[in-house]
Short mmCIF file of C-alpha atoms in Angstrom, two decimals:
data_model
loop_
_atom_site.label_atom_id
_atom_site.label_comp_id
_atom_site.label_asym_id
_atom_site.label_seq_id
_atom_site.Cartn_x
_atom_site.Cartn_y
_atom_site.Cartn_z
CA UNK A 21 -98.06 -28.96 -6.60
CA UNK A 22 -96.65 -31.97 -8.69
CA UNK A 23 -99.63 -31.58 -11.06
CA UNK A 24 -99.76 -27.80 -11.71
CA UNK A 25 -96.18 -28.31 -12.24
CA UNK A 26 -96.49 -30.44 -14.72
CA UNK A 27 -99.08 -28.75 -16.23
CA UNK A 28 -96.78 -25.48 -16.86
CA UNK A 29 -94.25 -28.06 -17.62
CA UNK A 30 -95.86 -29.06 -20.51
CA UNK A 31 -97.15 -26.01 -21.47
CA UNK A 32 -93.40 -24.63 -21.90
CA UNK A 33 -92.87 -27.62 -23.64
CA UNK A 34 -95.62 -26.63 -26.46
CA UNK A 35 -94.42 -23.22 -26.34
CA UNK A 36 -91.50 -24.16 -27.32
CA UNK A 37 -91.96 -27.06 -29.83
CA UNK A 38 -94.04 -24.06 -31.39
CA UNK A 39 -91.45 -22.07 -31.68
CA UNK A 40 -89.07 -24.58 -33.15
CA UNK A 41 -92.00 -25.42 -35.97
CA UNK A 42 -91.92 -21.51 -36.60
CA UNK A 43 -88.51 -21.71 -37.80
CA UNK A 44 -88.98 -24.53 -39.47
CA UNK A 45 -91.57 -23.18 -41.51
CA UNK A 46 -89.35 -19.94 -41.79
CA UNK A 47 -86.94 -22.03 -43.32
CA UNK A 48 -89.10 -23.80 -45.87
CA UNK A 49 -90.51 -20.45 -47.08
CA UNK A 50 -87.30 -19.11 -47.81
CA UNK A 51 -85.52 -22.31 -49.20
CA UNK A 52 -84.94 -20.89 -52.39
CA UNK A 53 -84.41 -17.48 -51.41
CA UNK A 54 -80.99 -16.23 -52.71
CA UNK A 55 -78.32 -15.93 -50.03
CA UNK A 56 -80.95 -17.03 -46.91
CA UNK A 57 -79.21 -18.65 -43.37
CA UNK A 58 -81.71 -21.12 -41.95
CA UNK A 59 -82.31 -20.76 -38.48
CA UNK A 60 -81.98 -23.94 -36.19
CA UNK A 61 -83.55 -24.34 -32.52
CA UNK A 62 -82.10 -24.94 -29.56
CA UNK A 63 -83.14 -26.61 -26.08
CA UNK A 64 -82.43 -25.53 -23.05
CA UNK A 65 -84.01 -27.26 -19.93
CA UNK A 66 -84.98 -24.88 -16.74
CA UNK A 67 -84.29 -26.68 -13.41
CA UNK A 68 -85.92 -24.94 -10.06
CA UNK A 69 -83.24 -24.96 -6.66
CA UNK A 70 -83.92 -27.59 -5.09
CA UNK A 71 -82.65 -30.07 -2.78
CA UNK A 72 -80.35 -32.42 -4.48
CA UNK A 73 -83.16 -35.73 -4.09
CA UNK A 74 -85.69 -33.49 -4.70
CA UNK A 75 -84.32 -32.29 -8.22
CA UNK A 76 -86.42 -32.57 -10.98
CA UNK A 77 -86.46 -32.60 -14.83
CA UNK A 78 -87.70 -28.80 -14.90
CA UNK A 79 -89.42 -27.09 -17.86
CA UNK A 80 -88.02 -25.99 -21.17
CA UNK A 81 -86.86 -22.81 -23.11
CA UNK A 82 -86.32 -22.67 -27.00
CA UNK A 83 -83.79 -20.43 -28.42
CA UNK A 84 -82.38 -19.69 -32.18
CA UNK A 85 -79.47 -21.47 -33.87
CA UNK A 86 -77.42 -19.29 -36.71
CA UNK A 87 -76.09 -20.96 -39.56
CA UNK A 88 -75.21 -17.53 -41.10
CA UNK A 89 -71.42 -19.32 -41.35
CA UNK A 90 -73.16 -22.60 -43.47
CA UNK A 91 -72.57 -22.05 -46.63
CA UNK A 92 -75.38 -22.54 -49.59
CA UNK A 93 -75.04 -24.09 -52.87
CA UNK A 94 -73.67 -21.69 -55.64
CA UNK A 95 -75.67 -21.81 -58.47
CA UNK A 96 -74.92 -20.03 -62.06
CA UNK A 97 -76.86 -17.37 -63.14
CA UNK A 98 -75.18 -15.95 -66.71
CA UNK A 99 -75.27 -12.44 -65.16
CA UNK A 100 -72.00 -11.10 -64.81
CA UNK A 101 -72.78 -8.69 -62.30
CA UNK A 102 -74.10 -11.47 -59.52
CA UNK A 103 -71.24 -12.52 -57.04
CA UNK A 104 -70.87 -15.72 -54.58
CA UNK A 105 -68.67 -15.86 -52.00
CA UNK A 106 -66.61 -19.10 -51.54
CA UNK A 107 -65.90 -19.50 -48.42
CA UNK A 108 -65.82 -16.91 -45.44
CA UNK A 109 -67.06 -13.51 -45.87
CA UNK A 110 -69.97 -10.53 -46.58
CA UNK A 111 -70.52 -8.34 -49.19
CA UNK A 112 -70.76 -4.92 -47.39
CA UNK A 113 -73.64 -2.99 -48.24
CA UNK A 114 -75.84 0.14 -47.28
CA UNK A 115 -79.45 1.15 -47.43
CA UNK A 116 -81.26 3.81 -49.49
CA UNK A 117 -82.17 6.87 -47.04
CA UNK A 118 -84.78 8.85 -49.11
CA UNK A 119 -84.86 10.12 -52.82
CA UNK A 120 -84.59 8.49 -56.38
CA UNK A 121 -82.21 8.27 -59.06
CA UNK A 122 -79.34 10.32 -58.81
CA UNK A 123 -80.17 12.34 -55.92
CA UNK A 124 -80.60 8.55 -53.93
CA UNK A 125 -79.22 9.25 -50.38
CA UNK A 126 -77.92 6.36 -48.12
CA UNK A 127 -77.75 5.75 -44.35
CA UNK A 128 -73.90 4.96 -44.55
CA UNK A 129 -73.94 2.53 -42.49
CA UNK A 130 -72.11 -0.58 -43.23
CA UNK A 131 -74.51 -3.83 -43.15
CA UNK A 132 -73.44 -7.43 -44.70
CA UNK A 133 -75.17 -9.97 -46.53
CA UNK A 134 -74.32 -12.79 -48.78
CA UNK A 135 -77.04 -12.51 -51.16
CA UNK A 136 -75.17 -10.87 -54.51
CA UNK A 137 -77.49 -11.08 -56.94
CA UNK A 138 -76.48 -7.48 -57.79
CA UNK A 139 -77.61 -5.76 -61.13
CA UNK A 140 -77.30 -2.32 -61.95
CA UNK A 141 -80.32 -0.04 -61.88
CA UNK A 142 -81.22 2.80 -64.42
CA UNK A 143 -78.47 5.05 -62.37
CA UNK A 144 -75.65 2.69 -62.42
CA UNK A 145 -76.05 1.82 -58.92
CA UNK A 146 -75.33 -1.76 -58.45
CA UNK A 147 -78.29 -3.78 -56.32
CA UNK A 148 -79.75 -7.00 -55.45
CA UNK A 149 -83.12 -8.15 -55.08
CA UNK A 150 -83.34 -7.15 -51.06
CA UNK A 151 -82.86 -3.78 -52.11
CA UNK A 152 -79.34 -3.54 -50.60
CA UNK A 153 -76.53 -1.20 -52.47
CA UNK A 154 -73.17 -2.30 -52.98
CA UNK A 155 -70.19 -0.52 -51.29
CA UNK A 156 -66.73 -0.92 -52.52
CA UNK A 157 -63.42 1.78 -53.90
CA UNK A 158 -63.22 3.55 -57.60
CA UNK A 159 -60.18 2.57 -59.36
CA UNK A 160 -58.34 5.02 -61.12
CA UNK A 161 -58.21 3.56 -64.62
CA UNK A 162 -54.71 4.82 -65.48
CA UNK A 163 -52.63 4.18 -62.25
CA UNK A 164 -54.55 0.53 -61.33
CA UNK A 165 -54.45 2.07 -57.65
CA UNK A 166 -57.72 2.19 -55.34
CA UNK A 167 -59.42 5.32 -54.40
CA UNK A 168 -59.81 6.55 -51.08
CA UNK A 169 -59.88 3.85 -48.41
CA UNK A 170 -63.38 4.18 -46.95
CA UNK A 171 -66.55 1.74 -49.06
CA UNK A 172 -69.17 3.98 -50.66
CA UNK A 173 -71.86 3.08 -52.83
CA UNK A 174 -70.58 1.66 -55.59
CA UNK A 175 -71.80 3.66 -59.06
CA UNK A 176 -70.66 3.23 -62.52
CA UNK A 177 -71.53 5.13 -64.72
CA UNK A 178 -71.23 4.52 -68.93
CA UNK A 179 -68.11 7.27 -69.53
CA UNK A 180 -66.51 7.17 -72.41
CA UNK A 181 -63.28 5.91 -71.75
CA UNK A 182 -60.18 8.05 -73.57
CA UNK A 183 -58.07 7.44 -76.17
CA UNK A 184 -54.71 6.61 -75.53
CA UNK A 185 -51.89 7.52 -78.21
CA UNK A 186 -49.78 4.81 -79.62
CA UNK A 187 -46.05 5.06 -77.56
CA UNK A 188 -44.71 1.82 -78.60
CA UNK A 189 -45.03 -1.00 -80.77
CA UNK A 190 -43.80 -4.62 -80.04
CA UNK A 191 -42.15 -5.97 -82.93
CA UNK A 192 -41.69 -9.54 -83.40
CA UNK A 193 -39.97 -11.14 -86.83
CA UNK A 194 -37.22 -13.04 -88.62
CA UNK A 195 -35.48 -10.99 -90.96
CA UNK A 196 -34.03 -13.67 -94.07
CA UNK A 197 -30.26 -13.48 -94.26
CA UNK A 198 -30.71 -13.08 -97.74
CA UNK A 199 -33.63 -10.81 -98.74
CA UNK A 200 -35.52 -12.13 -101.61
CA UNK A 201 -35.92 -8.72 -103.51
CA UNK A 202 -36.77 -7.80 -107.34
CA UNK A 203 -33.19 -6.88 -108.20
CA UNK A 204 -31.80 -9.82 -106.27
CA UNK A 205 -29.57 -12.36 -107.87
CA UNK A 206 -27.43 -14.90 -106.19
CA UNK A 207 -24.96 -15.31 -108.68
CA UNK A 208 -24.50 -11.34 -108.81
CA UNK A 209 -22.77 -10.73 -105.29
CA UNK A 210 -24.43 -7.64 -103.29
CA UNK A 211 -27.22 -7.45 -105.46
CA UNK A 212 -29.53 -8.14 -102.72
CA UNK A 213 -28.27 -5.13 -100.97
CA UNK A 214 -30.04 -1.83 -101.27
CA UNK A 215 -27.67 0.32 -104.08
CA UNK A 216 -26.54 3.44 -103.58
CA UNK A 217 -27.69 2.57 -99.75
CA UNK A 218 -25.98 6.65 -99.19
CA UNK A 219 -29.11 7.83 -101.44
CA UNK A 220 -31.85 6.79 -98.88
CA UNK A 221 -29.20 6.95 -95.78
CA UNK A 222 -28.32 10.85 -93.99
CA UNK A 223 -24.02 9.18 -93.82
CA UNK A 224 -22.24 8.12 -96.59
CA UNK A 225 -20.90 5.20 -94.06
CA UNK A 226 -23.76 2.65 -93.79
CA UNK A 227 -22.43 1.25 -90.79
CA UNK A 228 -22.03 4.56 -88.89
CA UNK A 229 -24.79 6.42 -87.21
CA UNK A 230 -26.03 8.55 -89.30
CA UNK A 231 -26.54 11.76 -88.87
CA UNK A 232 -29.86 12.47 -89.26
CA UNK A 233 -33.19 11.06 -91.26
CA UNK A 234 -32.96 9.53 -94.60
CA UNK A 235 -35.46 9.57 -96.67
CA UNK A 236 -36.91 7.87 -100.06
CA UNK A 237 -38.28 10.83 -102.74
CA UNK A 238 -41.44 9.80 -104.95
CA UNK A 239 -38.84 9.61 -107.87
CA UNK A 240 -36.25 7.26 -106.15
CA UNK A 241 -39.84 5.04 -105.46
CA UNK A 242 -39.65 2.45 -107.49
CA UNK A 243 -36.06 1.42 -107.33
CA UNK A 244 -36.54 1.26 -103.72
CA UNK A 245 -39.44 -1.03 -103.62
CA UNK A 246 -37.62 -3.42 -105.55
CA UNK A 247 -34.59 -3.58 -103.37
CA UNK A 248 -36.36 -3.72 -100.13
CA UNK A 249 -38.96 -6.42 -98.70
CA UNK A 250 -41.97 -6.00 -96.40
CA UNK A 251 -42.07 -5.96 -92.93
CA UNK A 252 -45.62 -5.88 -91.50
CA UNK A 253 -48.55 -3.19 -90.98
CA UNK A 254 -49.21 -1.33 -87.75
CA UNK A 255 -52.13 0.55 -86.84
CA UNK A 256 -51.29 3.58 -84.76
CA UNK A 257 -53.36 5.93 -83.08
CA UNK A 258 -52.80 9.43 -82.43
CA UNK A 259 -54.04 11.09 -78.97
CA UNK A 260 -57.67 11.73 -80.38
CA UNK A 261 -57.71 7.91 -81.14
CA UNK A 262 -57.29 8.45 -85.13
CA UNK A 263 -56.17 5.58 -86.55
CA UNK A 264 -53.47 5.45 -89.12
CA UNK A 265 -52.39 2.69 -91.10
CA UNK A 266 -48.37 2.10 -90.50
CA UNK A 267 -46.46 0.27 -93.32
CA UNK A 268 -42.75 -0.92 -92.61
CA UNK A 269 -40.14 -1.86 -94.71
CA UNK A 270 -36.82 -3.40 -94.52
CA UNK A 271 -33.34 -2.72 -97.05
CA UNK A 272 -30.55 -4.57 -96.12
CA UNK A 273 -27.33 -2.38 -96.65
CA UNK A 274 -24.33 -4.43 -96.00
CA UNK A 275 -23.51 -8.40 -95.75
CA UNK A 276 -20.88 -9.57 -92.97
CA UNK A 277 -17.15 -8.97 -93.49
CA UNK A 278 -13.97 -10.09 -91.75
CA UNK A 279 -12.12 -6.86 -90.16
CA UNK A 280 -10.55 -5.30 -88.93
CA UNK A 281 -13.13 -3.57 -88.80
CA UNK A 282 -15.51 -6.73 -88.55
CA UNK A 283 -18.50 -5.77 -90.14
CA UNK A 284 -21.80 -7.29 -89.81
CA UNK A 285 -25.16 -8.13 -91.78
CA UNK A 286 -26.90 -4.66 -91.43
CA UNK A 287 -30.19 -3.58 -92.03
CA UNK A 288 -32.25 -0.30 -92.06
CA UNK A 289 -35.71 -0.06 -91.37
CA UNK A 290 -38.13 1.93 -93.37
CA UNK A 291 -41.67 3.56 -92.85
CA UNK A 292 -43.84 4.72 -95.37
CA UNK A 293 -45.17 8.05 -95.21
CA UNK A 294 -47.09 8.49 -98.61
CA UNK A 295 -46.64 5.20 -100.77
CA UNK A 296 -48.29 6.93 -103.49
CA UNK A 297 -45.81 10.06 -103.79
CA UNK A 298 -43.96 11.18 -107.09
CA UNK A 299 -41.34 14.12 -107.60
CA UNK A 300 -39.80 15.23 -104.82
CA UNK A 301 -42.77 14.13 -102.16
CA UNK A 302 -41.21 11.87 -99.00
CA UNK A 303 -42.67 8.16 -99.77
CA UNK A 304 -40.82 6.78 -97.17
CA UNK A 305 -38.26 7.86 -94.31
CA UNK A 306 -35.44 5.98 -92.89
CA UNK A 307 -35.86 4.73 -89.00
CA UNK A 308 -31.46 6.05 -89.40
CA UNK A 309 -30.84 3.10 -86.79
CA UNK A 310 -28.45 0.25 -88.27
CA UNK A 311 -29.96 -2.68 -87.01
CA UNK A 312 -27.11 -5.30 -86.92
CA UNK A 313 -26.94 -9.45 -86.28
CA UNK A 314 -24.04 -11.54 -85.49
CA UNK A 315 -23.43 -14.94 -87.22
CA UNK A 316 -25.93 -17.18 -84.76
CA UNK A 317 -28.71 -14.34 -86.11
CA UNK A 318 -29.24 -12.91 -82.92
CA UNK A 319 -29.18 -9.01 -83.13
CA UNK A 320 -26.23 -7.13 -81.21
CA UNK A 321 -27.61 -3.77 -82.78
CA UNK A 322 -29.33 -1.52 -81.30
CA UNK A 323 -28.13 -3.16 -77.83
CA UNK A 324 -31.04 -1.73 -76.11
CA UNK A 325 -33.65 -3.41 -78.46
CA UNK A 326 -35.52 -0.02 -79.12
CA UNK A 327 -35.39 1.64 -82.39
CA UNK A 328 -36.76 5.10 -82.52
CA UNK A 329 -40.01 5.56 -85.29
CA UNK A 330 -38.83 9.11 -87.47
CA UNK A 331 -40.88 12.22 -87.46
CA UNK A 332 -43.51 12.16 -89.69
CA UNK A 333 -47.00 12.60 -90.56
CA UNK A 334 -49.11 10.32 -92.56
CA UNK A 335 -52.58 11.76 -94.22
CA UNK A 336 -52.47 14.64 -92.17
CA UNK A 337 -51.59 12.83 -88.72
CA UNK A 338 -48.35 13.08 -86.86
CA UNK A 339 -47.80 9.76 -86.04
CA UNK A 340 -44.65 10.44 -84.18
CA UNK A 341 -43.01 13.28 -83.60
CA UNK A 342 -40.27 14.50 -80.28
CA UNK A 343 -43.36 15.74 -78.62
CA UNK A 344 -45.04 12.16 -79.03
CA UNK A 345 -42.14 9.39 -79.83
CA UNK A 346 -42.89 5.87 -80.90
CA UNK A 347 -40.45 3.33 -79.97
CA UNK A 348 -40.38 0.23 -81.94
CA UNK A 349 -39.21 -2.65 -79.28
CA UNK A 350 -38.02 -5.87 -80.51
CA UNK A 351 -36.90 -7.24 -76.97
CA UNK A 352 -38.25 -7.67 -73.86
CA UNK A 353 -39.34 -10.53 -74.97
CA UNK A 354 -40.01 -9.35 -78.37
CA UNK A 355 -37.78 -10.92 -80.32
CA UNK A 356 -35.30 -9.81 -83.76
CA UNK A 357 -33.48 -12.51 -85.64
CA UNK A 358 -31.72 -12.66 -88.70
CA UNK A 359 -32.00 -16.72 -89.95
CA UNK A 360 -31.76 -18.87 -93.21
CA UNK A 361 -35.72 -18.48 -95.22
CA UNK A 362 -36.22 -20.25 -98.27
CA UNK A 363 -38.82 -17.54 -99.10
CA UNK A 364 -36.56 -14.68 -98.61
CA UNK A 365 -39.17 -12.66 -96.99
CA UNK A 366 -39.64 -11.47 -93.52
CA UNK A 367 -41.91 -13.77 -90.97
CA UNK A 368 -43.73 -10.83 -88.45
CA UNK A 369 -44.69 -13.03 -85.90
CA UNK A 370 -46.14 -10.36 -84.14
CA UNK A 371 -47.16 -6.71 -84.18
CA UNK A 372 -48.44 -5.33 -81.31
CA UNK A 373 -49.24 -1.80 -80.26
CA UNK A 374 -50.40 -0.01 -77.30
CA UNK A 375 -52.63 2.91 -78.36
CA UNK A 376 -56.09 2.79 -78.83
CA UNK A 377 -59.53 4.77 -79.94
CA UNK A 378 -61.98 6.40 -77.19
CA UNK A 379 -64.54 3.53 -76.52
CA UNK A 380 -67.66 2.94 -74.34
CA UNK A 381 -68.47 0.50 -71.43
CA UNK A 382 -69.53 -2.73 -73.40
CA UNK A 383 -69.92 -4.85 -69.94
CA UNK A 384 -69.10 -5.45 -66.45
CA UNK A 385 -67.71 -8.34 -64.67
CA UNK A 386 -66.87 -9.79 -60.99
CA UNK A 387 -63.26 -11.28 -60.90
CA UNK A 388 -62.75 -13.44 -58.05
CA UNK A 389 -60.35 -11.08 -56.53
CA UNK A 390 -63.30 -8.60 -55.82
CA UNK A 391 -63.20 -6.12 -58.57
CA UNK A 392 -65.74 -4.71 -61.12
CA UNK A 393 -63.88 -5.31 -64.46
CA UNK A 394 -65.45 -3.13 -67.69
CA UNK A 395 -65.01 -3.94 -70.85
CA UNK A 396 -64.52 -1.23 -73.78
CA UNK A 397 -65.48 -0.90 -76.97
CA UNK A 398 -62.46 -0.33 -78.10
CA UNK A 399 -60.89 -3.54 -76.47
CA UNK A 400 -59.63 -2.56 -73.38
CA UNK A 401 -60.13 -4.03 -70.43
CA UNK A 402 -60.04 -2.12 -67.21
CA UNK A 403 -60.69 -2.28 -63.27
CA UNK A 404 -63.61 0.17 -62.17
CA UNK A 405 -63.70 -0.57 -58.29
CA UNK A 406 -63.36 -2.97 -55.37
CA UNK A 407 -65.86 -4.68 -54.08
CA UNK A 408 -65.92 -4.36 -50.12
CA UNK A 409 -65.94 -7.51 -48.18
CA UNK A 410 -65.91 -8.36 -44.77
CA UNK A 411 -65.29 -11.36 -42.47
CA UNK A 412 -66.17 -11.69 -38.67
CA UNK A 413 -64.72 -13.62 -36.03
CA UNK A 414 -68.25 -15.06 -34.71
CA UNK A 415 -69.96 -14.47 -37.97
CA UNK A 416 -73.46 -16.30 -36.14
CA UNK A 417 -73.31 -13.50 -34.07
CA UNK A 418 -74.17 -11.19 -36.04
CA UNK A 419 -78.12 -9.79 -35.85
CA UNK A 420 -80.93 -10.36 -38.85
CA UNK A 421 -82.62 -7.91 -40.25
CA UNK A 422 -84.93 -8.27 -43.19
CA UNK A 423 -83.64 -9.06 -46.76
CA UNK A 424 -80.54 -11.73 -46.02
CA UNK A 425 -78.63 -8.93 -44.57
CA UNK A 426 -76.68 -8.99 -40.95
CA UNK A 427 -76.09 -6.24 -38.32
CA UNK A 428 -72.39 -6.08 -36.55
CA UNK A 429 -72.87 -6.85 -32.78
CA UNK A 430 -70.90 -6.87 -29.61
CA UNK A 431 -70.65 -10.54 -29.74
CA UNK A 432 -69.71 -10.67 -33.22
CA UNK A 433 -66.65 -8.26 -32.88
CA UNK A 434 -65.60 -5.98 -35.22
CA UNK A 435 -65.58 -6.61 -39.28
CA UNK A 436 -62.11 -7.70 -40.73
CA UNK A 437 -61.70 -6.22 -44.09
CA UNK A 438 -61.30 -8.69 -47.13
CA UNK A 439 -61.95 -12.06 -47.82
CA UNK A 440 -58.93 -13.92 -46.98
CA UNK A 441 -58.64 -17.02 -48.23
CA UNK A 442 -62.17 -16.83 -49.88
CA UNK A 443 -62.94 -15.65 -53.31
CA UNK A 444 -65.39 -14.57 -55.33
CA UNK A 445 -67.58 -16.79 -58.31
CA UNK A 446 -68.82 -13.95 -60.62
CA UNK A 447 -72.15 -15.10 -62.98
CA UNK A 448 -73.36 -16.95 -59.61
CA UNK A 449 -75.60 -16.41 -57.11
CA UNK A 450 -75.64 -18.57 -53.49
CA UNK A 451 -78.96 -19.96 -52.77
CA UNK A 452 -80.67 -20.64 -49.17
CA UNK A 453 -78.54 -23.16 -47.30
CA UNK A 454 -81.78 -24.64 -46.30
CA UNK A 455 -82.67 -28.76 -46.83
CA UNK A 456 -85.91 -29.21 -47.39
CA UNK A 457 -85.71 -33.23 -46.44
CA UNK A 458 -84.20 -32.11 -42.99
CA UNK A 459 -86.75 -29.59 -42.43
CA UNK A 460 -89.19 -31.88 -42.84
CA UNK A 461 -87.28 -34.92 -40.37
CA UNK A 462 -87.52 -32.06 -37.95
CA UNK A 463 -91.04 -31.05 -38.38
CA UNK A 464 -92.37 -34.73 -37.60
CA UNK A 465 -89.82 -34.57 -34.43
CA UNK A 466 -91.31 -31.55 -33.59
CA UNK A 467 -95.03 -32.24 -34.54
CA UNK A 468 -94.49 -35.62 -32.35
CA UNK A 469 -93.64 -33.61 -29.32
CA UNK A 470 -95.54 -31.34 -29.10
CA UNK A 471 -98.35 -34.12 -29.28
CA UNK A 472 -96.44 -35.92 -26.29
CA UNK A 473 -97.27 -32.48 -24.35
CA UNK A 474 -100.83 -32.15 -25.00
CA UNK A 475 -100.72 -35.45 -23.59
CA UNK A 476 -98.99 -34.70 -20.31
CA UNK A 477 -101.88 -31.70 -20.57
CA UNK A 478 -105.01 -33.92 -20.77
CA UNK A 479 -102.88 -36.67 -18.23
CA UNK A 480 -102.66 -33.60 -15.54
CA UNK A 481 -106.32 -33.11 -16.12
CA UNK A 482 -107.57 -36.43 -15.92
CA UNK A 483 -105.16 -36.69 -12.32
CA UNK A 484 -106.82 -33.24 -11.05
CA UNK A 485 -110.62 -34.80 -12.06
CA UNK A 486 -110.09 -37.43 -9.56
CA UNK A 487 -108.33 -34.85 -6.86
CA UNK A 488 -111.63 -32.55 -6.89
CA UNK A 489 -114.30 -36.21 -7.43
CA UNK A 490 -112.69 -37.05 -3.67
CA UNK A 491 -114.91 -34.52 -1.99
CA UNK A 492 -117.70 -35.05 -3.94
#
C-alpha cells in the first residue's frame, strides 16, 4: 500500500504544481493589463487518520491566493477621464444588458473593479476597456448638492450650460486723496472737487443721502470728464449672457473738515450709460451713495461695503434695474481705500464679476475627491457627478469575474460606501500588480517540483517492477 500511496501522492503533487504554473502563467499574460490582481497559490497538505506513529506526510491540495488588496503601480495616462485609486477602494460599476446607444439597458447590479481607464463613448456614457460602465450621482450645477442617493450609470451629456446674469461685482482700488483731474490745481483750494457737485447730485447737501439718482446730461459732458478720474471697466452680462461693457467713474465732492459737523473726504461714484451723448441724453448716472474715508483712508461709508449700481440701460440692455440689482462690493475682502498717489489716479486692483455667457462642455476631469468636474466655454467650472466608490472589509474575498472586475460575497461582507482615507489620481490609470521577476522565481520553484514528482512516479515504478519480477 506504501507504493500506490505514493504513487497518488505524487500525482496530487503534479496536479497541483500544475495548477500553481497556471496562475503563474495567468499572471504573466496579464502583467500589463490595466487594473489586474495576480493570483498567488497556496499549499495545503492532506493527512489520512491515522495512528499517531503511523502518521504520514499525506498528499497535497493547491488553492488560490487574492491580492485584489495589493496595490499596482499608477501610471499617467494624459486622459483626464482615467482614475486610480490610492489606496483602499473600487470603482462601482454595472454591465450593459442589451441595446445600443441611447436606448443601452444595464443589469443594475453593482460590481467593482479597479481598472479606470474610463473614456466616454459616442453617448456620453463613461467606460473602460473591460467594457464596464461607471456608476456614480448627478450634481445639480446650481445648488453643488448630489442627486438622489442611489449610483446609476453615469452619463454626461454636452448641454449647454446657462447664462447667469451679473448680481455683483467685486471692486478692489485706491482712490488718491487728491484726484489728479483736468481742472485741478493745488494752489487753487477745492478745485479738485467736482463744481457745482448739486448739478450731477439729486440733494443740494453732498454729504446727505440724496434723494434719488443724479445724473450727467450730454451737455454738462465735458465739464464732468474733466473733474472726475477713471475708475475701471466691468463687463456685465445680462440674463441671456449679453455682454455689456461697464465704465466707472469717480468725482470727489467734498475734502475733510473739522465739525461740528465733522465732515469727511467724500466721493460719488459714476457709471456711464452713453459716453457719446449730447443735449439732454443721460451720459452718465450717479451711483447717489456718498462713499466716505476717515483720515487713516479706510472707508467708514457705506458701512456695509455695498453700493447699489443705478437703473439703467446701456445699448439697449438693462444692466441693472430693481427687478435685477447689481451690487458693487468693496469688502468682504474687497477692499476701498482712500491713500496719498503721486499719480492722482485711481489703482483698480481688481474687478471682478459674477455673471457670465451660456457656454458648452470644453472637458471633463477626475478630482481626487471623486467628482466629474466640466469645464465651460465660457469659463466656468462646475461639478457634474460623483463617482461611486466602495471599500470592503475582506476585499480578497470578493469573487472574479472576467474584465478586472469583483463580485460582493458572503465572506467579503457588505460594500462600505466611499473611499475613506483613499483618493483618487485623475489622468492615471493602475497597472497589473504583477512582477514579472517573481513570476518567473516561482515558475523554476514550481517547474523543479513538479520534476521531483515525476521522480517519486518513475521511483514507485521502478519499486513495483521488482514486486511483480519476485514471482517470475
Amino acid at each position: 500500500m506504501g507504493v500506490f500511496s505514493a504513487l497518488t501522492t505524487a500525482v496530487s503533487g503534479l496536479q497541483a504544481q500544475s495548477y500553481a504554473l497556471e496562475n503563474i502563467s495567468g499572471n504573466i499574460a496579464n502583467s500589463r493589463t490595466a487594473g489586474f490582481k495576480r493570483v498567488d497559490t497556496t499549499f495545503s497538505d492532506l493527512i489520512p487518520d491515522s495512528a499517531l506513529n503511523r502518521q504520514i506526510a499525506g498528499s497535497v491540495a493547491a488553492y488560490s491566493q487574492a491580492t485584489t488588496t495589493i496595490q499596482g503601480d499608477l501610471s499617467a495616462t494624459k486622459i483626464d477621464t482615467n482614475a486610480a485609486i490610492n489606496g483602499d477602494g473600487f470603482f462601482v460599476v454595472d454591465q450593459r444588458q442589451s441595446g445600443l446607444g441611447a436606448n443601452t439597458t444595464f443589469s443594475n447590479s453593482n460590481l467593482y473593479t479597479r481598472r479606470g481607464d474610463f473614456d466616454f463613448d459616442a453617448n456620453g456614457y463613461l467606460v473602460n476597456g473591460a467594457g464596464y460602465f461607471l456608476k456614480g450621482q448627478k450634481i445639480d450645477t446650481v445648488t453643488g448638492q448630489v442627486i438622489g442617493s442611489d449610483p446609476q450609470v453615469l452619463r454626461i451629456t454636452q448641454e449647454q450650460y446657462p447664462a447667469k446674469a451679473t448680481t455683483s461685482i467685486e471692486y478692489s482700488a485706491n482712490i488718491p486723496a487728491y484726484p489728479a483731474t483736468t481742472r485741478s490745481d493745488k494752489t487753487v483750494p477745492g478745485s479738485e472737487l467736482l463744481q457745482p457737485a448739486a448739478s450731477y447730485t439729486a440733494g443740494a447737501d453732498p454729504h446727505a443721502t440724496p434723494a434719488g439718482n443724479g445724473v450727467v446730461i450730454g451737455t454738462d459732458l465735458t465739464n464732468f470728464l474733466a473733474q472726475s478720474i477713471p475708475g475701471g471697466q466691468a463687463t456685465v452680462y445680462d440674463s441671456l449672457g449679453k455682454a455689456t461693457s461697464v465704465d466707472l467713474r469717480w468725482a470727489k465732492v467734498s475734502n475733510a473738515a473739522a465739525g461740528p459737523p465733522v465732515v469727511t473726504d467724500t466721493w460719488n461714484l459714476f457709471v456711464a450709460e452713453n459716453t457719446s451723448a449730447t443735449g439732454a441724453t443721460v451720459a452718465y448716472r450717479n451711483a447717489n451713495v456718498n462713499v466716505t474715508f476717515d483720515s487713516t483712508g479706510k472707508m467708514t461709508l457705506p458701512a456695509n461695503g455695498n453700493i447699489l449700481l443705478p437703473t439703467m440701460t446701456i445699448a439697449g440692455t438693462t444692466i441693472s434695474s430693481a427687478a435685477n440689482p447689481i451690487n458693487l462690493t468693496t469688502n468682504g475682502g474687497i477692499s476701498l481705500t482712500q491713500n496719498g498717489d503721486v499719480s492722482g489716479q485711481i489703482d483698480a486692483r481688481s474687478i471682478r464679476q459674477d455673471g457670465y455667457t451660456a457656454g458648452t462642455l470644453d472637458r471633463v476631469s477626475i478630482s481626487a475627491a471623486g467628482q466629474v468636474v466640466g469645464t465651460f466655454s465660457n469659463g466656468q467650472v462646475k461639478a457634474l457627478a460623483q463617482i461611486a466608490t466602495a471599500r470592503f472589509n475582506a476585499g480578497n474575498a470578493l469573487k472574479r469575474l472576467d474584465g478586472g472586475a469583483f463580485e460582493e460575497t458572503i465572506e467579503s461582507g457588505p460594500p462600505i460606501v466611499g473611499l475613506g482615507t483613499s483618493q483618487l489620481i485623475g489622468g492615471n490609470v493602475e497597472q497589473s500588480n504583477t512582477d514579472i521577476a517573481d513570476e518567473f522565481s516561482k515558475m523554476i520553484v514550481t517547474q523543479q517540483a513538479y520534476s521531483a514528482n515525476t521522480k517519486v512516479i518513475t521511483t514507485a515504478q521502478d519499486m513495483l517492477r521488482d514486486v511483480f519480477a519476485i514471482i517470475r
